[in-house]
Amino acid sequence: MDPNQPVTENYANPKTCFFHVLFKAAALAFYILSALFIDNFVIIFVVTVLLAALDFWVVKNVSGRILVGLRWWNEINDLGESVWKFECLDQESMARMNKKDSWLFWWTLYLTAVAWIVFGIFSLIRLQADYLLVIGVCVTLSVANIIGFTKCKKDAKKQFQQFASQTLASRFSSTLSSAFSVV
C-alpha cells in the first residue's frame, strides 16, 4: 500500500445504504420501464406508489436513524395541532457518523425528489394528467422526508448549540465561584 495515497473511507453501513437506494431506484426504474412495457395505468400506479411508500418508510424509520443519526415524526396534540417531533444522537455520536453514509443519504434524498419533479414536468408537457397523479404522490413522499430530516438536522444543531452554551456557562460559573470561595 502506498503511504502517499490518501485513505478512502468506506461505507460504515453498506446494507443500510443498499436499501436506502434500492426502493428509490426501484420506484424510478419501474415508473420509467413500465411506460415502455405495461399498458395498464392501475398497475403502474399501484406498484410505483407502493415502492415509493416503502422508500419513504425505510428512509424515515431505518436509514435516517442509522446513516445520519436523525429521526422525525409528526403527532397531533390534544388541541388538534400538528406537532413535529425530532430525535438525534448525542453530539459525540453524531461527530463519529460516517461521512460517506451521510453524503449518500442526503444526495439521494434530494436527487430522488428532483427526478420525480423532472418526470412531472415531462408529464405536464405530454399532457398526461393520470401520470401526474403517480408523480404527485411520489414527490409528496420524497419532499415529506426532505422536510422532516432538514427540520430534524436544524433542531439537532440548535440543541448542540444550547448544550455547548449551557456547558460553557456552567464551567464559567463554577470556575468563578471556586475562585471567590478560595478567598
Short mmCIF file of N, CA and C in Angstrom, two decimals:
data_model
loop_
_atom_site.label_atom_id
_atom_site.label_comp_id
_atom_site.label_asym_id
_atom_site.label_seq_id
_atom_site.Cartn_x
_atom_site.Cartn_y
_atom_site.Cartn_z
N MET A 1 0.84 -1.18 0.00
CA MET A 1 0.00 0.00 0.00
C MET A 1 0.89 1.24 0.00
N ASP A 2 0.59 2.17 -0.85
CA ASP A 2 1.37 3.40 -1.00
C ASP A 2 1.03 4.36 0.15
N PRO A 3 2.04 4.76 0.96
CA PRO A 3 1.76 5.65 2.09
C PRO A 3 1.34 7.06 1.64
N ASN A 4 1.68 7.45 0.42
CA ASN A 4 1.30 8.77 -0.08
C ASN A 4 -0.13 8.83 -0.59
N GLN A 5 -0.72 7.65 -0.81
CA GLN A 5 -2.09 7.60 -1.31
C GLN A 5 -3.06 7.89 -0.16
N PRO A 6 -4.05 8.79 -0.38
CA PRO A 6 -4.98 9.10 0.70
C PRO A 6 -5.86 7.89 1.05
N VAL A 7 -6.17 7.77 2.32
CA VAL A 7 -7.01 6.69 2.78
C VAL A 7 -8.46 7.05 2.45
N THR A 8 -9.13 6.16 1.75
CA THR A 8 -10.53 6.42 1.41
C THR A 8 -11.43 5.75 2.44
N GLU A 9 -12.44 6.46 2.82
CA GLU A 9 -13.37 5.97 3.81
C GLU A 9 -14.42 5.10 3.12
N ASN A 10 -14.69 3.93 3.68
CA ASN A 10 -15.72 3.05 3.14
C ASN A 10 -17.04 3.35 3.82
N TYR A 11 -18.10 2.79 3.28
CA TYR A 11 -19.41 2.91 3.91
C TYR A 11 -19.40 2.11 5.20
N ALA A 12 -19.86 2.71 6.27
CA ALA A 12 -19.91 2.02 7.55
C ALA A 12 -21.09 1.06 7.61
N ASN A 13 -22.15 1.37 6.86
CA ASN A 13 -23.38 0.57 6.88
C ASN A 13 -23.80 0.23 5.45
N PRO A 14 -23.07 -0.65 4.78
CA PRO A 14 -23.36 -0.91 3.36
C PRO A 14 -24.75 -1.50 3.11
N LYS A 15 -25.25 -2.33 4.02
CA LYS A 15 -26.59 -2.92 3.82
C LYS A 15 -27.66 -1.83 3.92
N THR A 16 -27.50 -0.95 4.89
CA THR A 16 -28.47 0.14 5.04
C THR A 16 -28.40 1.07 3.84
N CYS A 17 -27.19 1.36 3.36
CA CYS A 17 -27.03 2.20 2.17
C CYS A 17 -27.70 1.53 0.97
N PHE A 18 -27.53 0.23 0.84
CA PHE A 18 -28.14 -0.51 -0.27
C PHE A 18 -29.66 -0.35 -0.25
N PHE A 19 -30.28 -0.59 0.90
CA PHE A 19 -31.73 -0.49 0.98
C PHE A 19 -32.21 0.97 0.91
N HIS A 20 -31.37 1.90 1.33
CA HIS A 20 -31.71 3.32 1.20
C HIS A 20 -31.87 3.69 -0.28
N VAL A 21 -31.01 3.13 -1.11
CA VAL A 21 -31.03 3.42 -2.55
C VAL A 21 -32.00 2.50 -3.30
N LEU A 22 -32.16 1.27 -2.83
CA LEU A 22 -32.92 0.24 -3.54
C LEU A 22 -34.34 0.69 -3.89
N PHE A 23 -35.12 1.13 -2.91
CA PHE A 23 -36.52 1.44 -3.18
C PHE A 23 -36.67 2.72 -4.00
N LYS A 24 -35.75 3.66 -3.83
CA LYS A 24 -35.76 4.86 -4.67
C LYS A 24 -35.54 4.46 -6.13
N ALA A 25 -34.49 3.68 -6.35
CA ALA A 25 -34.15 3.24 -7.70
C ALA A 25 -35.25 2.35 -8.27
N ALA A 26 -35.82 1.49 -7.45
CA ALA A 26 -36.88 0.59 -7.92
C ALA A 26 -38.11 1.37 -8.36
N ALA A 27 -38.51 2.36 -7.57
CA ALA A 27 -39.69 3.17 -7.93
C ALA A 27 -39.44 3.94 -9.22
N LEU A 28 -38.28 4.57 -9.32
CA LEU A 28 -37.95 5.34 -10.52
C LEU A 28 -37.82 4.42 -11.74
N ALA A 29 -37.13 3.31 -11.59
CA ALA A 29 -36.94 2.38 -12.70
C ALA A 29 -38.26 1.77 -13.15
N PHE A 30 -39.09 1.36 -12.19
CA PHE A 30 -40.37 0.79 -12.57
C PHE A 30 -41.22 1.81 -13.31
N TYR A 31 -41.24 3.04 -12.82
CA TYR A 31 -42.01 4.08 -13.48
C TYR A 31 -41.54 4.29 -14.92
N ILE A 32 -40.25 4.36 -15.13
CA ILE A 32 -39.69 4.58 -16.48
C ILE A 32 -39.97 3.37 -17.38
N LEU A 33 -39.64 2.18 -16.90
CA LEU A 33 -39.78 0.98 -17.72
C LEU A 33 -41.23 0.58 -17.95
N SER A 34 -42.09 0.87 -16.99
CA SER A 34 -43.50 0.49 -17.15
C SER A 34 -44.16 1.25 -18.29
N ALA A 35 -43.72 2.48 -18.52
CA ALA A 35 -44.27 3.25 -19.64
C ALA A 35 -43.96 2.57 -20.97
N LEU A 36 -42.87 1.82 -21.01
CA LEU A 36 -42.48 1.14 -22.24
C LEU A 36 -43.14 -0.24 -22.40
N PHE A 37 -43.35 -0.94 -21.28
CA PHE A 37 -43.76 -2.34 -21.36
C PHE A 37 -45.16 -2.65 -20.83
N ILE A 38 -45.75 -1.77 -20.05
CA ILE A 38 -47.05 -2.07 -19.42
C ILE A 38 -48.07 -1.05 -19.92
N ASP A 39 -49.24 -1.55 -20.29
CA ASP A 39 -50.27 -0.68 -20.84
C ASP A 39 -51.41 -0.46 -19.84
N ASN A 40 -51.21 -0.86 -18.58
CA ASN A 40 -52.26 -0.76 -17.58
C ASN A 40 -51.87 0.29 -16.53
N PHE A 41 -52.56 1.43 -16.54
CA PHE A 41 -52.21 2.52 -15.62
C PHE A 41 -52.36 2.12 -14.15
N VAL A 42 -53.37 1.32 -13.84
CA VAL A 42 -53.61 0.93 -12.44
C VAL A 42 -52.40 0.17 -11.89
N ILE A 43 -51.86 -0.74 -12.66
CA ILE A 43 -50.67 -1.49 -12.22
C ILE A 43 -49.50 -0.53 -12.03
N ILE A 44 -49.30 0.37 -12.98
CA ILE A 44 -48.21 1.33 -12.87
C ILE A 44 -48.38 2.18 -11.61
N PHE A 45 -49.59 2.66 -11.37
CA PHE A 45 -49.87 3.49 -10.20
C PHE A 45 -49.60 2.73 -8.91
N VAL A 46 -50.20 1.56 -8.79
CA VAL A 46 -50.10 0.79 -7.53
C VAL A 46 -48.66 0.40 -7.24
N VAL A 47 -47.96 -0.15 -8.20
CA VAL A 47 -46.59 -0.63 -7.96
C VAL A 47 -45.64 0.54 -7.69
N THR A 48 -45.75 1.61 -8.46
CA THR A 48 -44.86 2.76 -8.27
C THR A 48 -45.10 3.40 -6.91
N VAL A 49 -46.35 3.59 -6.55
CA VAL A 49 -46.66 4.21 -5.25
C VAL A 49 -46.26 3.28 -4.10
N LEU A 50 -46.45 1.99 -4.27
CA LEU A 50 -46.03 1.03 -3.24
C LEU A 50 -44.51 1.09 -3.03
N LEU A 51 -43.75 1.13 -4.12
CA LEU A 51 -42.29 1.24 -4.00
C LEU A 51 -41.88 2.57 -3.37
N ALA A 52 -42.55 3.65 -3.74
CA ALA A 52 -42.25 4.96 -3.15
C ALA A 52 -42.61 4.98 -1.67
N ALA A 53 -43.71 4.32 -1.30
CA ALA A 53 -44.10 4.25 0.12
C ALA A 53 -43.09 3.41 0.91
N LEU A 54 -42.61 2.32 0.33
CA LEU A 54 -41.57 1.53 1.00
C LEU A 54 -40.30 2.35 1.19
N ASP A 55 -39.96 3.13 0.16
CA ASP A 55 -38.80 4.02 0.28
C ASP A 55 -39.01 5.03 1.40
N PHE A 56 -40.18 5.64 1.45
CA PHE A 56 -40.49 6.61 2.49
C PHE A 56 -40.30 5.98 3.88
N TRP A 57 -40.85 4.78 4.07
CA TRP A 57 -40.77 4.12 5.36
C TRP A 57 -39.32 3.76 5.72
N VAL A 58 -38.58 3.20 4.76
CA VAL A 58 -37.19 2.81 5.03
C VAL A 58 -36.35 4.03 5.38
N VAL A 59 -36.51 5.12 4.64
CA VAL A 59 -35.73 6.33 4.90
C VAL A 59 -36.10 6.90 6.26
N LYS A 60 -37.38 7.05 6.51
CA LYS A 60 -37.84 7.70 7.74
C LYS A 60 -37.52 6.88 8.99
N ASN A 61 -37.66 5.58 8.92
CA ASN A 61 -37.55 4.75 10.12
C ASN A 61 -36.26 3.95 10.26
N VAL A 62 -35.52 3.77 9.17
CA VAL A 62 -34.31 2.94 9.26
C VAL A 62 -33.06 3.72 8.86
N SER A 63 -32.98 4.09 7.57
CA SER A 63 -31.72 4.67 7.10
C SER A 63 -31.44 6.05 7.69
N GLY A 64 -32.47 6.84 7.97
CA GLY A 64 -32.24 8.13 8.61
C GLY A 64 -31.60 7.99 9.98
N ARG A 65 -32.05 7.00 10.70
CA ARG A 65 -31.52 6.75 12.04
C ARG A 65 -30.09 6.22 11.99
N ILE A 66 -29.85 5.29 11.06
CA ILE A 66 -28.55 4.63 11.01
C ILE A 66 -27.50 5.46 10.28
N LEU A 67 -27.88 6.07 9.16
CA LEU A 67 -26.88 6.75 8.33
C LEU A 67 -26.56 8.16 8.80
N VAL A 68 -27.54 8.88 9.34
CA VAL A 68 -27.28 10.26 9.78
C VAL A 68 -27.66 10.51 11.24
N GLY A 69 -28.16 9.51 11.94
CA GLY A 69 -28.46 9.65 13.36
C GLY A 69 -29.65 10.54 13.66
N LEU A 70 -30.58 10.64 12.71
CA LEU A 70 -31.74 11.51 12.90
C LEU A 70 -33.04 10.71 12.75
N ARG A 71 -34.07 11.17 13.46
CA ARG A 71 -35.39 10.55 13.36
C ARG A 71 -36.43 11.62 13.58
N TRP A 72 -37.50 11.58 12.81
CA TRP A 72 -38.57 12.55 12.97
C TRP A 72 -39.93 11.86 12.86
N TRP A 73 -40.92 12.50 13.43
CA TRP A 73 -42.29 12.07 13.25
C TRP A 73 -43.19 13.25 13.57
N ASN A 74 -44.45 13.10 13.25
CA ASN A 74 -45.41 14.17 13.42
C ASN A 74 -46.58 13.63 14.23
N GLU A 75 -46.98 14.38 15.26
CA GLU A 75 -48.10 13.96 16.11
C GLU A 75 -49.16 15.05 16.11
N ILE A 76 -50.38 14.66 16.43
CA ILE A 76 -51.46 15.60 16.62
C ILE A 76 -51.69 15.71 18.13
N ASN A 77 -51.57 16.95 18.67
CA ASN A 77 -51.73 17.13 20.11
C ASN A 77 -53.21 17.20 20.49
N ASP A 78 -53.49 17.43 21.77
CA ASP A 78 -54.86 17.46 22.27
C ASP A 78 -55.70 18.59 21.67
N LEU A 79 -55.02 19.64 21.19
CA LEU A 79 -55.73 20.76 20.59
C LEU A 79 -55.98 20.55 19.09
N GLY A 80 -55.54 19.41 18.56
CA GLY A 80 -55.71 19.11 17.15
C GLY A 80 -54.64 19.73 16.26
N GLU A 81 -53.57 20.20 16.88
CA GLU A 81 -52.49 20.83 16.12
C GLU A 81 -51.41 19.81 15.79
N SER A 82 -50.80 19.99 14.63
CA SER A 82 -49.72 19.13 14.19
C SER A 82 -48.43 19.56 14.89
N VAL A 83 -47.74 18.61 15.52
CA VAL A 83 -46.50 18.90 16.25
C VAL A 83 -45.40 18.00 15.71
N TRP A 84 -44.31 18.63 15.26
CA TRP A 84 -43.15 17.88 14.79
C TRP A 84 -42.32 17.43 15.97
N LYS A 85 -41.88 16.18 15.96
CA LYS A 85 -41.02 15.62 17.00
C LYS A 85 -39.72 15.17 16.34
N PHE A 86 -38.60 15.43 17.02
CA PHE A 86 -37.29 15.10 16.47
C PHE A 86 -36.45 14.36 17.49
N GLU A 87 -35.63 13.45 17.00
CA GLU A 87 -34.64 12.75 17.82
C GLU A 87 -33.31 12.78 17.08
N CYS A 88 -32.24 12.89 17.83
CA CYS A 88 -30.91 12.79 17.21
C CYS A 88 -29.97 12.16 18.22
N LEU A 89 -28.90 11.63 17.70
CA LEU A 89 -27.87 11.08 18.57
C LEU A 89 -27.19 12.21 19.33
N ASP A 90 -26.46 11.87 20.37
CA ASP A 90 -25.72 12.90 21.09
C ASP A 90 -24.59 13.43 20.21
N GLN A 91 -24.02 14.55 20.62
CA GLN A 91 -23.03 15.25 19.79
C GLN A 91 -21.82 14.38 19.50
N GLU A 92 -21.38 13.63 20.47
CA GLU A 92 -20.21 12.77 20.27
C GLU A 92 -20.49 11.69 19.23
N SER A 93 -21.67 11.07 19.30
CA SER A 93 -22.04 10.03 18.33
C SER A 93 -22.24 10.63 16.95
N MET A 94 -22.82 11.84 16.89
CA MET A 94 -23.03 12.50 15.59
C MET A 94 -21.68 12.81 14.93
N ALA A 95 -20.70 13.19 15.74
CA ALA A 95 -19.38 13.51 15.20
C ALA A 95 -18.70 12.28 14.61
N ARG A 96 -19.07 11.09 15.11
CA ARG A 96 -18.48 9.85 14.61
C ARG A 96 -19.23 9.25 13.42
N MET A 97 -20.31 9.89 12.98
CA MET A 97 -21.08 9.36 11.85
C MET A 97 -20.19 9.31 10.60
N ASN A 98 -20.37 8.29 9.81
CA ASN A 98 -19.59 8.08 8.60
C ASN A 98 -19.96 9.13 7.55
N LYS A 99 -18.97 9.82 7.02
CA LYS A 99 -19.21 10.90 6.05
C LYS A 99 -19.78 10.38 4.74
N LYS A 100 -19.33 9.22 4.29
CA LYS A 100 -19.85 8.65 3.04
C LYS A 100 -21.32 8.25 3.20
N ASP A 101 -21.66 7.65 4.33
CA ASP A 101 -23.05 7.28 4.60
C ASP A 101 -23.93 8.52 4.59
N SER A 102 -23.47 9.56 5.27
CA SER A 102 -24.23 10.81 5.34
C SER A 102 -24.39 11.44 3.96
N TRP A 103 -23.30 11.46 3.21
CA TRP A 103 -23.33 12.02 1.86
C TRP A 103 -24.34 11.27 1.00
N LEU A 104 -24.29 9.96 1.01
CA LEU A 104 -25.22 9.15 0.22
C LEU A 104 -26.66 9.43 0.65
N PHE A 105 -26.90 9.51 1.94
CA PHE A 105 -28.25 9.76 2.45
C PHE A 105 -28.81 11.07 1.90
N TRP A 106 -28.07 12.17 2.09
CA TRP A 106 -28.60 13.48 1.70
C TRP A 106 -28.71 13.64 0.19
N TRP A 107 -27.70 13.19 -0.55
CA TRP A 107 -27.75 13.37 -2.00
C TRP A 107 -28.86 12.55 -2.63
N THR A 108 -29.03 11.31 -2.22
CA THR A 108 -30.10 10.50 -2.81
C THR A 108 -31.47 11.03 -2.40
N LEU A 109 -31.57 11.57 -1.20
CA LEU A 109 -32.84 12.15 -0.74
C LEU A 109 -33.26 13.29 -1.67
N TYR A 110 -32.32 14.20 -1.95
CA TYR A 110 -32.63 15.34 -2.81
C TYR A 110 -32.75 14.97 -4.29
N LEU A 111 -31.86 14.12 -4.77
CA LEU A 111 -31.88 13.76 -6.20
C LEU A 111 -33.14 13.00 -6.59
N THR A 112 -33.66 12.19 -5.68
CA THR A 112 -34.89 11.46 -5.97
C THR A 112 -36.05 12.43 -6.16
N ALA A 113 -36.16 13.42 -5.29
CA ALA A 113 -37.23 14.42 -5.43
C ALA A 113 -37.07 15.19 -6.73
N VAL A 114 -35.85 15.55 -7.08
CA VAL A 114 -35.59 16.26 -8.33
C VAL A 114 -36.00 15.39 -9.53
N ALA A 115 -35.67 14.11 -9.48
CA ALA A 115 -36.03 13.21 -10.58
C ALA A 115 -37.54 13.14 -10.75
N TRP A 116 -38.28 13.03 -9.63
CA TRP A 116 -39.74 12.98 -9.72
C TRP A 116 -40.30 14.29 -10.28
N ILE A 117 -39.71 15.40 -9.89
CA ILE A 117 -40.17 16.70 -10.41
C ILE A 117 -39.92 16.79 -11.92
N VAL A 118 -38.77 16.31 -12.37
CA VAL A 118 -38.47 16.31 -13.81
C VAL A 118 -39.49 15.44 -14.55
N PHE A 119 -39.80 14.26 -14.00
CA PHE A 119 -40.82 13.40 -14.62
C PHE A 119 -42.17 14.12 -14.64
N GLY A 120 -42.45 14.88 -13.60
CA GLY A 120 -43.69 15.65 -13.56
C GLY A 120 -43.76 16.69 -14.66
N ILE A 121 -42.65 17.35 -14.91
CA ILE A 121 -42.59 18.34 -15.99
C ILE A 121 -42.82 17.67 -17.34
N PHE A 122 -42.19 16.51 -17.54
CA PHE A 122 -42.40 15.77 -18.80
C PHE A 122 -43.86 15.35 -18.95
N SER A 123 -44.48 14.91 -17.86
CA SER A 123 -45.89 14.51 -17.92
C SER A 123 -46.78 15.71 -18.22
N LEU A 124 -46.43 16.85 -17.68
CA LEU A 124 -47.18 18.08 -17.98
C LEU A 124 -47.06 18.44 -19.46
N ILE A 125 -45.85 18.38 -19.97
CA ILE A 125 -45.61 18.71 -21.38
C ILE A 125 -46.38 17.75 -22.29
N ARG A 126 -46.40 16.48 -21.92
CA ARG A 126 -47.09 15.47 -22.73
C ARG A 126 -48.58 15.37 -22.42
N LEU A 127 -49.07 16.24 -21.51
CA LEU A 127 -50.48 16.28 -21.12
C LEU A 127 -50.99 14.93 -20.60
N GLN A 128 -50.18 14.30 -19.74
CA GLN A 128 -50.56 13.03 -19.13
C GLN A 128 -50.98 13.26 -17.69
N ALA A 129 -52.22 13.67 -17.51
CA ALA A 129 -52.72 14.02 -16.17
C ALA A 129 -52.72 12.82 -15.23
N ASP A 130 -53.02 11.63 -15.74
CA ASP A 130 -53.04 10.46 -14.87
C ASP A 130 -51.66 10.16 -14.29
N TYR A 131 -50.62 10.33 -15.10
CA TYR A 131 -49.27 10.09 -14.59
C TYR A 131 -48.83 11.17 -13.61
N LEU A 132 -49.42 12.36 -13.72
CA LEU A 132 -49.14 13.41 -12.74
C LEU A 132 -49.60 13.00 -11.35
N LEU A 133 -50.65 12.20 -11.29
CA LEU A 133 -51.14 11.70 -10.00
C LEU A 133 -50.09 10.80 -9.34
N VAL A 134 -49.53 9.88 -10.11
CA VAL A 134 -48.47 9.00 -9.60
C VAL A 134 -47.29 9.84 -9.12
N ILE A 135 -46.87 10.76 -9.95
CA ILE A 135 -45.72 11.60 -9.63
C ILE A 135 -46.00 12.48 -8.43
N GLY A 136 -47.23 12.98 -8.35
CA GLY A 136 -47.60 13.81 -7.20
C GLY A 136 -47.45 13.07 -5.88
N VAL A 137 -47.88 11.82 -5.85
CA VAL A 137 -47.73 11.00 -4.63
C VAL A 137 -46.25 10.79 -4.32
N CYS A 138 -45.47 10.45 -5.34
CA CYS A 138 -44.04 10.19 -5.14
C CYS A 138 -43.28 11.45 -4.71
N VAL A 139 -43.60 12.59 -5.30
CA VAL A 139 -42.97 13.85 -4.90
C VAL A 139 -43.35 14.18 -3.46
N THR A 140 -44.62 13.99 -3.12
CA THR A 140 -45.07 14.28 -1.75
C THR A 140 -44.32 13.44 -0.72
N LEU A 141 -44.15 12.16 -0.99
CA LEU A 141 -43.41 11.29 -0.06
C LEU A 141 -41.95 11.70 0.04
N SER A 142 -41.33 12.02 -1.09
CA SER A 142 -39.93 12.45 -1.09
C SER A 142 -39.75 13.76 -0.34
N VAL A 143 -40.60 14.72 -0.63
CA VAL A 143 -40.49 16.04 0.00
C VAL A 143 -40.80 15.96 1.49
N ALA A 144 -41.72 15.09 1.88
CA ALA A 144 -42.02 14.94 3.32
C ALA A 144 -40.77 14.49 4.07
N ASN A 145 -40.01 13.55 3.50
CA ASN A 145 -38.76 13.13 4.15
C ASN A 145 -37.72 14.24 4.13
N ILE A 146 -37.64 14.98 3.04
CA ILE A 146 -36.69 16.09 2.98
C ILE A 146 -37.01 17.12 4.06
N ILE A 147 -38.27 17.51 4.16
CA ILE A 147 -38.67 18.50 5.18
C ILE A 147 -38.43 17.96 6.58
N GLY A 148 -38.84 16.72 6.82
CA GLY A 148 -38.67 16.13 8.15
C GLY A 148 -37.22 16.05 8.57
N PHE A 149 -36.35 15.55 7.70
CA PHE A 149 -34.94 15.41 8.07
C PHE A 149 -34.21 16.75 8.11
N THR A 150 -34.61 17.69 7.26
CA THR A 150 -33.98 19.02 7.31
C THR A 150 -34.34 19.72 8.61
N LYS A 151 -35.62 19.66 9.00
CA LYS A 151 -36.03 20.26 10.27
C LYS A 151 -35.33 19.56 11.44
N CYS A 152 -35.21 18.25 11.34
CA CYS A 152 -34.56 17.48 12.40
C CYS A 152 -33.08 17.86 12.51
N LYS A 153 -32.42 18.04 11.38
CA LYS A 153 -31.00 18.43 11.39
C LYS A 153 -30.83 19.81 12.01
N LYS A 154 -31.72 20.75 11.65
CA LYS A 154 -31.66 22.10 12.23
C LYS A 154 -31.93 22.06 13.73
N ASP A 155 -32.89 21.24 14.14
CA ASP A 155 -33.20 21.11 15.57
C ASP A 155 -32.01 20.50 16.32
N ALA A 156 -31.34 19.53 15.70
CA ALA A 156 -30.16 18.92 16.33
C ALA A 156 -29.05 19.94 16.50
N LYS A 157 -28.82 20.78 15.48
CA LYS A 157 -27.79 21.82 15.59
C LYS A 157 -28.13 22.80 16.70
N LYS A 158 -29.40 23.17 16.79
CA LYS A 158 -29.84 24.10 17.83
C LYS A 158 -29.63 23.48 19.22
N GLN A 159 -29.96 22.19 19.36
CA GLN A 159 -29.76 21.50 20.64
C GLN A 159 -28.28 21.46 21.01
N PHE A 160 -27.41 21.18 20.02
CA PHE A 160 -25.97 21.14 20.27
C PHE A 160 -25.46 22.51 20.71
N GLN A 161 -25.93 23.56 20.07
CA GLN A 161 -25.51 24.92 20.42
C GLN A 161 -25.97 25.27 21.83
N GLN A 162 -27.22 24.92 22.17
CA GLN A 162 -27.72 25.18 23.53
C GLN A 162 -26.92 24.40 24.56
N PHE A 163 -26.62 23.14 24.26
CA PHE A 163 -25.84 22.32 25.18
C PHE A 163 -24.45 22.92 25.38
N ALA A 164 -23.83 23.34 24.28
CA ALA A 164 -22.49 23.93 24.36
C ALA A 164 -22.51 25.21 25.18
N SER A 165 -23.49 26.07 24.95
CA SER A 165 -23.54 27.34 25.70
C SER A 165 -23.85 27.08 27.17
N GLN A 166 -24.72 26.11 27.48
CA GLN A 166 -25.01 25.78 28.88
C GLN A 166 -23.78 25.20 29.57
N THR A 167 -23.06 24.33 28.87
CA THR A 167 -21.85 23.74 29.43
C THR A 167 -20.80 24.81 29.69
N LEU A 168 -20.64 25.70 28.74
CA LEU A 168 -19.68 26.79 28.89
C LEU A 168 -20.07 27.70 30.05
N ALA A 169 -21.33 28.06 30.14
CA ALA A 169 -21.81 28.92 31.23
C ALA A 169 -21.64 28.22 32.57
N SER A 170 -21.92 26.93 32.62
CA SER A 170 -21.79 26.16 33.85
C SER A 170 -20.33 26.11 34.31
N ARG A 171 -19.42 25.86 33.39
CA ARG A 171 -17.99 25.81 33.74
C ARG A 171 -17.49 27.18 34.18
N PHE A 172 -17.93 28.22 33.50
CA PHE A 172 -17.52 29.57 33.85
C PHE A 172 -18.00 29.93 35.26
N SER A 173 -19.28 29.61 35.56
CA SER A 173 -19.81 29.94 36.88
C SER A 173 -19.15 29.11 37.97
N SER A 174 -18.85 27.83 37.69
CA SER A 174 -18.17 27.02 38.71
C SER A 174 -16.74 27.49 38.93
N THR A 175 -16.07 27.91 37.85
CA THR A 175 -14.71 28.45 37.99
C THR A 175 -14.75 29.76 38.77
N LEU A 176 -15.73 30.57 38.47
CA LEU A 176 -15.88 31.86 39.14
C LEU A 176 -16.20 31.67 40.62
N SER A 177 -17.13 30.75 40.92
CA SER A 177 -17.49 30.52 42.32
C SER A 177 -16.34 29.89 43.12
N SER A 178 -15.56 29.01 42.47
CA SER A 178 -14.44 28.41 43.17
C SER A 178 -13.33 29.46 43.39
N ALA A 179 -13.20 30.40 42.49
CA ALA A 179 -12.19 31.47 42.65
C ALA A 179 -12.54 32.35 43.84
N PHE A 180 -13.82 32.64 44.05
CA PHE A 180 -14.24 33.50 45.16
C PHE A 180 -14.32 32.75 46.47
N SER A 181 -14.55 31.43 46.40
CA SER A 181 -14.65 30.67 47.65
C SER A 181 -13.27 30.43 48.25
N VAL A 182 -12.23 30.49 47.45
CA VAL A 182 -10.88 30.29 47.96
C VAL A 182 -10.46 31.50 48.80
N VAL A 183 -10.95 32.67 48.45
CA VAL A 183 -10.54 33.90 49.13
C VAL A 183 -10.97 33.95 50.53
#
